[in-house]
PDB file of C-alpha atoms in Angstrom:
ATOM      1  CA  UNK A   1     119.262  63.906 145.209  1.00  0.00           C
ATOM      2  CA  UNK A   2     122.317  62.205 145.959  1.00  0.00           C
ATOM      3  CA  UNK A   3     125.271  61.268 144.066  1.00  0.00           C
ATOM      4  CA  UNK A   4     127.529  58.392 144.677  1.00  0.00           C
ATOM      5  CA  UNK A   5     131.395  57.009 143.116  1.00  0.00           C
ATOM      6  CA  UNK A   6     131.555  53.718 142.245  1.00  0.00           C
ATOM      7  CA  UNK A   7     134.637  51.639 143.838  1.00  0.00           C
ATOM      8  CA  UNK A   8     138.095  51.117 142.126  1.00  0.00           C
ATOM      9  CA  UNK A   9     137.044  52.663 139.254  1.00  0.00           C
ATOM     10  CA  UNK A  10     138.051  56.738 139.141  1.00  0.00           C
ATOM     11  CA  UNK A  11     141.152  56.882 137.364  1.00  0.00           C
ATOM     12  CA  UNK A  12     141.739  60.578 138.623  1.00  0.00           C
ATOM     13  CA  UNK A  13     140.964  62.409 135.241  1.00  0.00           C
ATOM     14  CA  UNK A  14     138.951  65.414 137.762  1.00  0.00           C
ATOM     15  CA  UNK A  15     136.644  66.172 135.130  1.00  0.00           C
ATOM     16  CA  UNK A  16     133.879  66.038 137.407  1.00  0.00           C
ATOM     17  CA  UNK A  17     136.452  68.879 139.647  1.00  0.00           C
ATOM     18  CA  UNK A  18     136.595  71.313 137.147  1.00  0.00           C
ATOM     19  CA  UNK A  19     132.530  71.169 136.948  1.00  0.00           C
ATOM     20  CA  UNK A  20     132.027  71.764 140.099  1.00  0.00           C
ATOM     21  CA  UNK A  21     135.394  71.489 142.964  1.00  0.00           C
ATOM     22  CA  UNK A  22     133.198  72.060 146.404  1.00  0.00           C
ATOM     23  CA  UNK A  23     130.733  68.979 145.144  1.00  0.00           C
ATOM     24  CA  UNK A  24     133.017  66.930 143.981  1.00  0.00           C
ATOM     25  CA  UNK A  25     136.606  66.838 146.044  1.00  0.00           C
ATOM     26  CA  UNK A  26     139.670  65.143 145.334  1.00  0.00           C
ATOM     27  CA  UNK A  27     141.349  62.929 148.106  1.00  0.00           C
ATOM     28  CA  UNK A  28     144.975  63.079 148.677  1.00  0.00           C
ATOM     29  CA  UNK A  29     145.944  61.138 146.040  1.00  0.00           C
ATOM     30  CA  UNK A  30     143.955  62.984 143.221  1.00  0.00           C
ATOM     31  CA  UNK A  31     141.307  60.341 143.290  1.00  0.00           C
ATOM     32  CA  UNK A  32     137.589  61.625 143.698  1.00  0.00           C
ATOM     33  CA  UNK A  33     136.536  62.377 147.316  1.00  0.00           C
ATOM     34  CA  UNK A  34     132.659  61.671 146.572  1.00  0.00           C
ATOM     35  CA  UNK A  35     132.293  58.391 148.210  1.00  0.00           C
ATOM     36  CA  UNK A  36     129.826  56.154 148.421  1.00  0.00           C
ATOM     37  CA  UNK A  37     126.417  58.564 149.094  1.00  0.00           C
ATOM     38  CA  UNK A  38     126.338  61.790 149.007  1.00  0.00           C
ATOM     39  CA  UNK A  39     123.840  64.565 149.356  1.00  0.00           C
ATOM     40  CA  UNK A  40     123.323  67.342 146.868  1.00  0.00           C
ATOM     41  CA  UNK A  41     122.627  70.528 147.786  1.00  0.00           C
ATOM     42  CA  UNK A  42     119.696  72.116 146.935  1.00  0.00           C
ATOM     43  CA  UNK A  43     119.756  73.969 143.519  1.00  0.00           C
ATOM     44  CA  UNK A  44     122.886  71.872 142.722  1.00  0.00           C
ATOM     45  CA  UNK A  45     121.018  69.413 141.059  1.00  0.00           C
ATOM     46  CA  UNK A  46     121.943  70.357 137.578  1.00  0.00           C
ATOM     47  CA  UNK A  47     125.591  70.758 138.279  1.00  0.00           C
ATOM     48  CA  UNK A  48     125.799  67.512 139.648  1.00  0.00           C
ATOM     49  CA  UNK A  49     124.663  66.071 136.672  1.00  0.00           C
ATOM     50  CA  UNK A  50     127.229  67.889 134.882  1.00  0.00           C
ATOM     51  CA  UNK A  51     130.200  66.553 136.848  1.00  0.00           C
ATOM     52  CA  UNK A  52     128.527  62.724 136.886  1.00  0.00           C
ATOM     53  CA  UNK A  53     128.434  62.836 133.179  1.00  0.00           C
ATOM     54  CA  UNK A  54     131.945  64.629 132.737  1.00  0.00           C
ATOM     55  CA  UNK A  55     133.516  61.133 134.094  1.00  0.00           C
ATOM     56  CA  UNK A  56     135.297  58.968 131.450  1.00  0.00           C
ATOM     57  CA  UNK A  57     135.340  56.336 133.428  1.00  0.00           C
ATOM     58  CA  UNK A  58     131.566  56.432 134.825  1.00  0.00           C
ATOM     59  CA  UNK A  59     132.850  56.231 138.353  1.00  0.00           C
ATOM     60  CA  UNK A  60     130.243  58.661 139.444  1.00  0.00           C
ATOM     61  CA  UNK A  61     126.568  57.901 139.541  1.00  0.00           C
ATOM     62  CA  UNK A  62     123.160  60.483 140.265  1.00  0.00           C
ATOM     63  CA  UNK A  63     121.326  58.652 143.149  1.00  0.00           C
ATOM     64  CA  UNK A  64     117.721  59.297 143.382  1.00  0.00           C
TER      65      UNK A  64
END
């Protein structure tokens, strides 16, 4: 499983970094660090879930 941010469009709520801080980073700026792809780790699935659907702006998406 992979999980992915969508361009432009985290406004830098960190919902997702309060699920989970180790999956999903912050940049510099506060912004998420996800980036375009990125792997899972195993047994994380759930979590990542968690964070992807914490967004308010739906900047994050599950990759399968």
């Amino acid at each position: 499983m992979k999980i992915g941010q969508v361009p432009d469009v985290c406004q830098g709520h960190a919902q997702c970094y309060i699920i989970d801080p180790e999956l999903f980073p912050l940049n510099e700026d506060g912004f998420s660090g996800v980036g375009a792809e990125q792997e899972v780790p195993p047994g994380e699935e759930d979590t990542a879930e968690l964070g992807v659907d914490a967004c308010p702006f739906a900047a994050l998406r599950v990759l399968r």
